[in-house]
PDB file of C-alpha atoms in Angstrom:
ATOM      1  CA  UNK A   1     101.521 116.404  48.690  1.00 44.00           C
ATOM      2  CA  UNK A   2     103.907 117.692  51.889  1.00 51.00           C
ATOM      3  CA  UNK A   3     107.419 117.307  51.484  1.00 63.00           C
ATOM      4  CA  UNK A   4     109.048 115.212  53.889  1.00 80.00           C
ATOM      5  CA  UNK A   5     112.317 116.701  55.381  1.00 92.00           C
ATOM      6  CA  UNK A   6     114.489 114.432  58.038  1.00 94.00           C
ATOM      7  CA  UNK A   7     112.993 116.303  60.963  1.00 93.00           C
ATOM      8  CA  UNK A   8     109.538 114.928  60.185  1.00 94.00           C
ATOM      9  CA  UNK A   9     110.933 111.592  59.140  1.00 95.00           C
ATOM     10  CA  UNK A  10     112.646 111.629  62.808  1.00 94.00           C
ATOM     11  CA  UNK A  11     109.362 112.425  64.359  1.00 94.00           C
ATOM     12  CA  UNK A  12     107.457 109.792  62.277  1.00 94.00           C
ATOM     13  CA  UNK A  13     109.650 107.253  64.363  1.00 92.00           C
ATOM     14  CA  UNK A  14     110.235 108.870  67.599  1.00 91.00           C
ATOM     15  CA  UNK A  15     113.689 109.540  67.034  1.00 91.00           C
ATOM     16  CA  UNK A  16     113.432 113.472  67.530  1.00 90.00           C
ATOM     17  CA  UNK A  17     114.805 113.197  70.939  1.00 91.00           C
ATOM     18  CA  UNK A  18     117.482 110.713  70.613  1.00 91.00           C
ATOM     19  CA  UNK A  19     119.618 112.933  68.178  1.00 93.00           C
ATOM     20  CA  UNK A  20     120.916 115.914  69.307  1.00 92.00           C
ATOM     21  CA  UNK A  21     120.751 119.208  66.796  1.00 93.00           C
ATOM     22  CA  UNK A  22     124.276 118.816  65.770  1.00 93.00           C
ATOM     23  CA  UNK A  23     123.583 115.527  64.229  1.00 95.00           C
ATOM     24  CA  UNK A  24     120.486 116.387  62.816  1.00 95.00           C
ATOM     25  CA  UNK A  25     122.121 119.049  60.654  1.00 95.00           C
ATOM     26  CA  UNK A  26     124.580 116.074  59.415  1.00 96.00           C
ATOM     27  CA  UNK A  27     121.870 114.095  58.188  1.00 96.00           C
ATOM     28  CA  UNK A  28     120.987 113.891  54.779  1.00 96.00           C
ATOM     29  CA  UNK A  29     117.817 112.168  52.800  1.00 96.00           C
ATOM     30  CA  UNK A  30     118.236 110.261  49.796  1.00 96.00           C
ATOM     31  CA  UNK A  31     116.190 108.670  47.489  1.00 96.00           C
ATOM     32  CA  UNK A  32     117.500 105.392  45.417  1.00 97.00           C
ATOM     33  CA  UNK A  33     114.614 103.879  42.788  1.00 94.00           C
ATOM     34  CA  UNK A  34     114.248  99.994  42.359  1.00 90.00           C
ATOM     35  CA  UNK A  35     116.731  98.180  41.349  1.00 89.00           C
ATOM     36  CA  UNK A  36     120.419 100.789  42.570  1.00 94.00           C
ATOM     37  CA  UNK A  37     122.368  99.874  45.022  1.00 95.00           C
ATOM     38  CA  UNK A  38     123.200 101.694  48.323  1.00 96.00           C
ATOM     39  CA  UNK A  39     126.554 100.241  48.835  1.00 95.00           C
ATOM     40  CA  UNK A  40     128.636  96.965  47.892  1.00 95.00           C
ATOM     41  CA  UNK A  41     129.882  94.662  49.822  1.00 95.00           C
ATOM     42  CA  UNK A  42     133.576  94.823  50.382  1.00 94.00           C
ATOM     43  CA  UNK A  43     133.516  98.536  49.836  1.00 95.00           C
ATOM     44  CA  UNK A  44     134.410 101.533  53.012  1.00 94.00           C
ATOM     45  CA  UNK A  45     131.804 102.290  55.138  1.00 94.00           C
ATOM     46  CA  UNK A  46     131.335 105.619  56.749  1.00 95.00           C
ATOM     47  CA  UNK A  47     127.575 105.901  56.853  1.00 96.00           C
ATOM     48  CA  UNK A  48     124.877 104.511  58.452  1.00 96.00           C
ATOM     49  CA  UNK A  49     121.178 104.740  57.091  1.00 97.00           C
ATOM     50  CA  UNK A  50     117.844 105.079  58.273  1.00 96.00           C
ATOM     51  CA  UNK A  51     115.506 103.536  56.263  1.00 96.00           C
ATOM     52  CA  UNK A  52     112.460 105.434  56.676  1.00 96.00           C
ATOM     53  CA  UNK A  53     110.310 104.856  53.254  1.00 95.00           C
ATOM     54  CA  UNK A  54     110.104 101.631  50.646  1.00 93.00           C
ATOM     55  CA  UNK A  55     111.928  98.098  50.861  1.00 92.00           C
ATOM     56  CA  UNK A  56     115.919  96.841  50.649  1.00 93.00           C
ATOM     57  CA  UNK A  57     117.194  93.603  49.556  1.00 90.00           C
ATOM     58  CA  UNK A  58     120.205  92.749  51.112  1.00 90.00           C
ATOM     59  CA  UNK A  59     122.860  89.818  49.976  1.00 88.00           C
ATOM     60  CA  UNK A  60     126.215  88.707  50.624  1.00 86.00           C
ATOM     61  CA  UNK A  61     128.487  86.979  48.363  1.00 82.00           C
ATOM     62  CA  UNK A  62     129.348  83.564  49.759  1.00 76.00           C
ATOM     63  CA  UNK A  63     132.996  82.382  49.730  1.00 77.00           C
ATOM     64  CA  UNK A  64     132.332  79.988  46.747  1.00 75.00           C
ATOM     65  CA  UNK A  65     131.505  83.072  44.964  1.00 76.00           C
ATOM     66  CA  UNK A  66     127.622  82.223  45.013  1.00 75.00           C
ATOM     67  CA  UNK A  67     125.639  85.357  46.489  1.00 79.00           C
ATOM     68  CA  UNK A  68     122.886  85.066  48.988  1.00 79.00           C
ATOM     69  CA  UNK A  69     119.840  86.916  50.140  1.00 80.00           C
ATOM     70  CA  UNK A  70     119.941  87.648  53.534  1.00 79.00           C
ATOM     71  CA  UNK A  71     116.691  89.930  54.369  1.00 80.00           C
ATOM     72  CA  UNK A  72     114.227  91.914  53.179  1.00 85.00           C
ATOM     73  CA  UNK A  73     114.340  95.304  55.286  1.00 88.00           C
ATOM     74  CA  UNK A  74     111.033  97.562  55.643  1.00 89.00           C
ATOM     75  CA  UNK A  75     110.612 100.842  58.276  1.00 92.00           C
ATOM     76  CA  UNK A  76     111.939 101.348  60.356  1.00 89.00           C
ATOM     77  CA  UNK A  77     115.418  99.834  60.184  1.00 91.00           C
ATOM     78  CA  UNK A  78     119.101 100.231  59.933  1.00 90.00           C
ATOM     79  CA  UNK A  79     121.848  99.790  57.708  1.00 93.00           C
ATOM     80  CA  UNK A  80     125.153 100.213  58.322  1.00 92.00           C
ATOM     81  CA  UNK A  81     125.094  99.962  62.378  1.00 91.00           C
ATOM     82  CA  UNK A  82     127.350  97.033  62.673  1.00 88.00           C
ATOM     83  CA  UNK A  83     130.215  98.125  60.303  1.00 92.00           C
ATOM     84  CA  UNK A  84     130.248 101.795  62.802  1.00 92.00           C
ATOM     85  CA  UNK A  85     130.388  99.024  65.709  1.00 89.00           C
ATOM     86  CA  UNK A  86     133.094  96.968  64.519  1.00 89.00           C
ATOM     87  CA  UNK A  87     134.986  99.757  61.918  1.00 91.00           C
ATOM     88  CA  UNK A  88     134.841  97.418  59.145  1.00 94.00           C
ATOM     89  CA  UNK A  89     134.314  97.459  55.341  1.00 95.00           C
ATOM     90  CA  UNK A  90     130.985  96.560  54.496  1.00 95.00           C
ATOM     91  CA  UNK A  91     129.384  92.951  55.272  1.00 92.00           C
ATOM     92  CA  UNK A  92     126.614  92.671  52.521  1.00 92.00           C
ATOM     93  CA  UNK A  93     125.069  94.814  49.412  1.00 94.00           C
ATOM     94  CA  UNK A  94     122.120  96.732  50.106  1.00 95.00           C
ATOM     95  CA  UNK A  95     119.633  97.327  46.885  1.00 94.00           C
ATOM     96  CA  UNK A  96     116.492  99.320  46.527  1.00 94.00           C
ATOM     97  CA  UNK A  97     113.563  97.156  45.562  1.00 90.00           C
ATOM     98  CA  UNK A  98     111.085 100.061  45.485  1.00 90.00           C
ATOM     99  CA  UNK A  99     111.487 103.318  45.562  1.00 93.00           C
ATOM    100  CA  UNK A 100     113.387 104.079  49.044  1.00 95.00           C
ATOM    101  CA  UNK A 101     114.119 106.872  51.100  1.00 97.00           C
ATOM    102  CA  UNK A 102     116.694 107.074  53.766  1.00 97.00           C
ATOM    103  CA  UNK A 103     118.666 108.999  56.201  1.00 97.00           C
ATOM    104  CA  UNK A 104     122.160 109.038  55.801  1.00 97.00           C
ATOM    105  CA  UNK A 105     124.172 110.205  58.554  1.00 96.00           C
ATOM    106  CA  UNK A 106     128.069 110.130  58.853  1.00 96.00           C
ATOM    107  CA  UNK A 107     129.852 107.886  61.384  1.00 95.00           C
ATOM    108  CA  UNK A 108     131.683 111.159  62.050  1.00 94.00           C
ATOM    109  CA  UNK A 109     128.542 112.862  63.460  1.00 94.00           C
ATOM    110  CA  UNK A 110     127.805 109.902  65.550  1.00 93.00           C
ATOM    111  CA  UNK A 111     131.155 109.381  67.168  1.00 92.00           C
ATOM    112  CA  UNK A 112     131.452 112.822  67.960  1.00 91.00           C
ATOM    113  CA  UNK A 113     128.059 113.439  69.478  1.00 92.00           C
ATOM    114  CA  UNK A 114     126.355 110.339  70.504  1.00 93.00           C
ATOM    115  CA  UNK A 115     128.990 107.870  71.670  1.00 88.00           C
ATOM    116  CA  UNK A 116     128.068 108.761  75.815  1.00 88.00           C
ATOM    117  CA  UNK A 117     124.676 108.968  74.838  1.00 90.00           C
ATOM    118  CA  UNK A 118     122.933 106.087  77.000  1.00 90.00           C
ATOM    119  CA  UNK A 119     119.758 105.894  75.310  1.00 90.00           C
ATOM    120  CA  UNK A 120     121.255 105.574  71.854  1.00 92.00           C
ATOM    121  CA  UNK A 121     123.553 103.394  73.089  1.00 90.00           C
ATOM    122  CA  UNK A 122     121.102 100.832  74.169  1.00 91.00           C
ATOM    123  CA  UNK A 123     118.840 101.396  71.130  1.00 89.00           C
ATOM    124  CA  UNK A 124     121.676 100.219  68.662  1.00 89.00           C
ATOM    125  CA  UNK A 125     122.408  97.374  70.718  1.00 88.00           C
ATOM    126  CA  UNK A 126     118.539  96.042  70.494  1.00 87.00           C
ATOM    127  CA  UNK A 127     118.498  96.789  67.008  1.00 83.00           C
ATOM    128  CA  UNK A 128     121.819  94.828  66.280  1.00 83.00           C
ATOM    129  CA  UNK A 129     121.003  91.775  68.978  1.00 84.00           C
ATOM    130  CA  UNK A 130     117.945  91.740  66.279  1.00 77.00           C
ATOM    131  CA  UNK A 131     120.320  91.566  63.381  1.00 74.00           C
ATOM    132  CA  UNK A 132     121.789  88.388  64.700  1.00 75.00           C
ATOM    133  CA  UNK A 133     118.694  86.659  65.609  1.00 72.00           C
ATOM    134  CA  UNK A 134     117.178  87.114  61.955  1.00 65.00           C
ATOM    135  CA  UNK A 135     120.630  86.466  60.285  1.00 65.00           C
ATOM    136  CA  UNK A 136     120.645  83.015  62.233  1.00 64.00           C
ATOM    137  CA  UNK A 137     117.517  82.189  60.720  1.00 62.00           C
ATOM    138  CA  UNK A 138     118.552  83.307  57.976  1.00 59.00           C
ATOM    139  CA  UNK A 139     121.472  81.215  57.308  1.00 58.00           C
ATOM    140  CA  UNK A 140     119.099  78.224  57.590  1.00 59.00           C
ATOM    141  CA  UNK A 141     116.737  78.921  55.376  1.00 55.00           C
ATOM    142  CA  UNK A 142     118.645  76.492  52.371  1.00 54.00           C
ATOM    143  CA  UNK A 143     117.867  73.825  54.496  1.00 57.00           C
ATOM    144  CA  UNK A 144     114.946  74.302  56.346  1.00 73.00           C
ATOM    145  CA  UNK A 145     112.813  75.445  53.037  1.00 81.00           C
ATOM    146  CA  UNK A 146     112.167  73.832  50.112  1.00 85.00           C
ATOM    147  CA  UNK A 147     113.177  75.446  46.521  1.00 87.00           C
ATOM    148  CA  UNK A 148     109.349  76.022  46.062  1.00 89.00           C
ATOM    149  CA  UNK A 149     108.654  78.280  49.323  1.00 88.00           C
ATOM    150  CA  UNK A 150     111.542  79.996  49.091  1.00 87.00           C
ATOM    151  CA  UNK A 151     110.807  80.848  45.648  1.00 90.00           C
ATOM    152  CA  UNK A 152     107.343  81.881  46.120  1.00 90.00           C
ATOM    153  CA  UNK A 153     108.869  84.103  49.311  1.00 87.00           C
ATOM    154  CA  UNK A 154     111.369  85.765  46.723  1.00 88.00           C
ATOM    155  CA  UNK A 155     108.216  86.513  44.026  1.00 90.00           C
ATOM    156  CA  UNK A 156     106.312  87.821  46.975  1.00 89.00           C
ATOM    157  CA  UNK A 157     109.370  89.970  48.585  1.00 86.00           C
ATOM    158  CA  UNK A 158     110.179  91.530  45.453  1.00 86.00           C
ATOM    159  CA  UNK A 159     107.218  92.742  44.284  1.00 85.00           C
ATOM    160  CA  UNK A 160     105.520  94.541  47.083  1.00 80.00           C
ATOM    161  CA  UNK A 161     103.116  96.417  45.204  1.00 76.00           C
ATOM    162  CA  UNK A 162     102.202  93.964  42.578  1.00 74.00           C
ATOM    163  CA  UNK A 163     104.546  95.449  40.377  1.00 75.00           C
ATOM    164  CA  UNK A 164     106.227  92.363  37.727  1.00 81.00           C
ATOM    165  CA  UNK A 165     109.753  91.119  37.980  1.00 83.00           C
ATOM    166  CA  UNK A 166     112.634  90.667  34.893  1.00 78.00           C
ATOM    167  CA  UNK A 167     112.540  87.562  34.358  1.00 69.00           C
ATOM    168  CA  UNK A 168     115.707  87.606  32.728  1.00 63.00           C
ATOM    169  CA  UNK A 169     117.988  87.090  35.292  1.00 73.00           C
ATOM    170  CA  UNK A 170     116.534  83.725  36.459  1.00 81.00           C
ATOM    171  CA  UNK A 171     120.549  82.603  37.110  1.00 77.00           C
ATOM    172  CA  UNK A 172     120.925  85.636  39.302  1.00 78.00           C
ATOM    173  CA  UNK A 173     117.687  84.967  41.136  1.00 83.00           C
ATOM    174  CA  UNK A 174     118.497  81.102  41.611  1.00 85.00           C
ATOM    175  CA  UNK A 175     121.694  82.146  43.374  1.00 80.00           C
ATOM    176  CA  UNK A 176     120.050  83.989  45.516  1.00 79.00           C
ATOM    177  CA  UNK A 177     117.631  82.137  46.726  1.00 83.00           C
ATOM    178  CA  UNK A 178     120.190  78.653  46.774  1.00 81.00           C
ATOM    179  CA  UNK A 179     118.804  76.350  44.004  1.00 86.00           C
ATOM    180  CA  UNK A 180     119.939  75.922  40.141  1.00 87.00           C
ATOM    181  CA  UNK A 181     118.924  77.699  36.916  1.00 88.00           C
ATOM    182  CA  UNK A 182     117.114  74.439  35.999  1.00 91.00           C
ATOM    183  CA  UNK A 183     115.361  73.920  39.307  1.00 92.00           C
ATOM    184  CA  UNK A 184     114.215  77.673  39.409  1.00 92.00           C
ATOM    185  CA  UNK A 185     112.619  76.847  36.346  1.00 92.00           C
ATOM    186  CA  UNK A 186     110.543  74.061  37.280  1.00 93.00           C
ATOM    187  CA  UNK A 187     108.983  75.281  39.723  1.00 93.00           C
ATOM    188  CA  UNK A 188     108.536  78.609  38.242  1.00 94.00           C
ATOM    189  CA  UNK A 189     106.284  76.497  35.547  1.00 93.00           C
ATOM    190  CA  UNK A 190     104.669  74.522  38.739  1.00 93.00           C
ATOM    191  CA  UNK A 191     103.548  78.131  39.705  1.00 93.00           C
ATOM    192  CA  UNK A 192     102.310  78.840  36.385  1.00 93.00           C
ATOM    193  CA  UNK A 193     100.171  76.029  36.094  1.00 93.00           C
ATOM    194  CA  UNK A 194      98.915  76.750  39.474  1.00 93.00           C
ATOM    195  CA  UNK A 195      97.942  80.176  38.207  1.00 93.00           C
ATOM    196  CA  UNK A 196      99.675  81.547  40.579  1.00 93.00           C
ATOM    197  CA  UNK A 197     102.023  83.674  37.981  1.00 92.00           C
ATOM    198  CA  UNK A 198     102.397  84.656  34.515  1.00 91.00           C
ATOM    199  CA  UNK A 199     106.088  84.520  32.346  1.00 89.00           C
ATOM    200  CA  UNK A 200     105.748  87.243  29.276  1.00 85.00           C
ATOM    201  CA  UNK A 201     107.865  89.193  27.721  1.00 80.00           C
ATOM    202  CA  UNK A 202     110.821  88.756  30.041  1.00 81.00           C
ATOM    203  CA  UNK A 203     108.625  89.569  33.010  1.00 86.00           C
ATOM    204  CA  UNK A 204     107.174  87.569  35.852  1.00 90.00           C
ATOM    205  CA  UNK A 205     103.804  88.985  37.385  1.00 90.00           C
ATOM    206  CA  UNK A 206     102.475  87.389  40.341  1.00 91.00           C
ATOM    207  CA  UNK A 207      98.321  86.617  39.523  1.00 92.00           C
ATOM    208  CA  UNK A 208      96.938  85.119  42.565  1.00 91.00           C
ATOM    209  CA  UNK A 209      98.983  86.756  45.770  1.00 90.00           C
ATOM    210  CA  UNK A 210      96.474  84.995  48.312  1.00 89.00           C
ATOM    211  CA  UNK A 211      96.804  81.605  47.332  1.00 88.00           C
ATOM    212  CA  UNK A 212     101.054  81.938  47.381  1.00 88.00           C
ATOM    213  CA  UNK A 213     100.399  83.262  50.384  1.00 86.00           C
ATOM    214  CA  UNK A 214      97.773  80.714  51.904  1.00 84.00           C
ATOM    215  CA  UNK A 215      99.956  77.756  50.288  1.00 79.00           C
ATOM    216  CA  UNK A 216     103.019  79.133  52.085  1.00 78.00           C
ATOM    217  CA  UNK A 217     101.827  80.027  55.944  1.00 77.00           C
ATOM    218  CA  UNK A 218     104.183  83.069  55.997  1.00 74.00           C
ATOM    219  CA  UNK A 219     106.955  84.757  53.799  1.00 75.00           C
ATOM    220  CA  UNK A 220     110.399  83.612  54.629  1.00 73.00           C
ATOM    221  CA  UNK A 221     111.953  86.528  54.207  1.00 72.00           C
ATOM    222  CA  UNK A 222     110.090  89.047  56.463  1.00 69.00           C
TER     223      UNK A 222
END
């Protein structure tokens, strides 16, 4: 199987051109499995990422201390682009979910090479104007969706490639998704007696992807 470097990576999603050599040699790939974090919220940022292979949760952690899922991010997307905008510490965490490749490339490289570059310019303010837009749906998703969809969204986010879930952090999961422990549990029996899943040995496997999917229209969170 080829190894993929960053220069094929780049030309995978027509970025070859945008970046000058300079950068290029900055850039770095890394691989995080399911499950590790990228980066916490609160923490310095001095890095953006490319994310150019598998699937990132990202979360913020709510005033009232409960934390919140944001988005699911596939390729090709950023992470990291508003904090080099605005010089900030980091907004939300950003987790693996599968195994994920990115690019990482220093703020430094960026600032020194690519801040008069037009074209790059205008492609991180598309991709941020984006950002917005899907974090304002976002936000309403509590009270737009009912605990049941947005569970069945979670299932189906997190397990891409029918891979099972722990099942035992149900108190993180309900915080995530904005419901209670008890709740979660409900409906995660409804879902069994749908045959829709199956709860064994601290794991949750999803059974019957099509008819979550028909029964919800779409997935929430992508």
């Amino acid at each position: 199987m080829k190894k993929e470097t960053v220069s094929s990576y780049l030309n995978q999603y027509n970025l070859s051109t945008m970046f000058p050599d300079r950068v290029q040699q900055a850039m770095k790939l890394e691989t995080y499995t399911g499950g590790n974090r990228l980066f916490s919220q609160g923490e310095k940022s001095d890095t953006l990422y490319l994310l150019v292979e598998g699937k990132l949760k990202v979360s913020r952690l709510s005033p009232e201390g409960k934390r919140l899922i944001l988005a699911f991010k596939s390729p090709f997307d950023f992470v990291g682009d508003i904090e080099y905008i605005r010089k900030c510490t980091l907004i939300n965490t950003v987790e693996a979910v599968t195994t994920t490749t990115v690019i990482r490339i220093p703020y430094e490289a960026l600032e020194n090479d690519m801040m008069n570059n037009a074209k790059w310019l205008q492609f991180l303010l598309e991709t941020i104007t984006h950002k917005f837009e899907v974090k304002s749906h976002a936000m309403n998703f509590s009270l737009l969706y009912a605990v049941d969809v947005r569970v069945a969204s979670y299932l189906l986010a997190m397990t891409p490639d029918d891979t099972t879930l722990d099942s035992t952090s149900l108190v993180d999961m309900a915080d995530l998704i904005g419901t209670s422990y008890r709740h979660l549990n409900r409906v995660l029996k409804q879902f069994e007696e749908q045959g829709w899943i199956l709860k064994k040995r601290g794991k949750i496997k999803i059974t019957n992807r099509d008819s979550m999917l028909k029964q919800l229209g779409h997935n929430i969170y992508e």
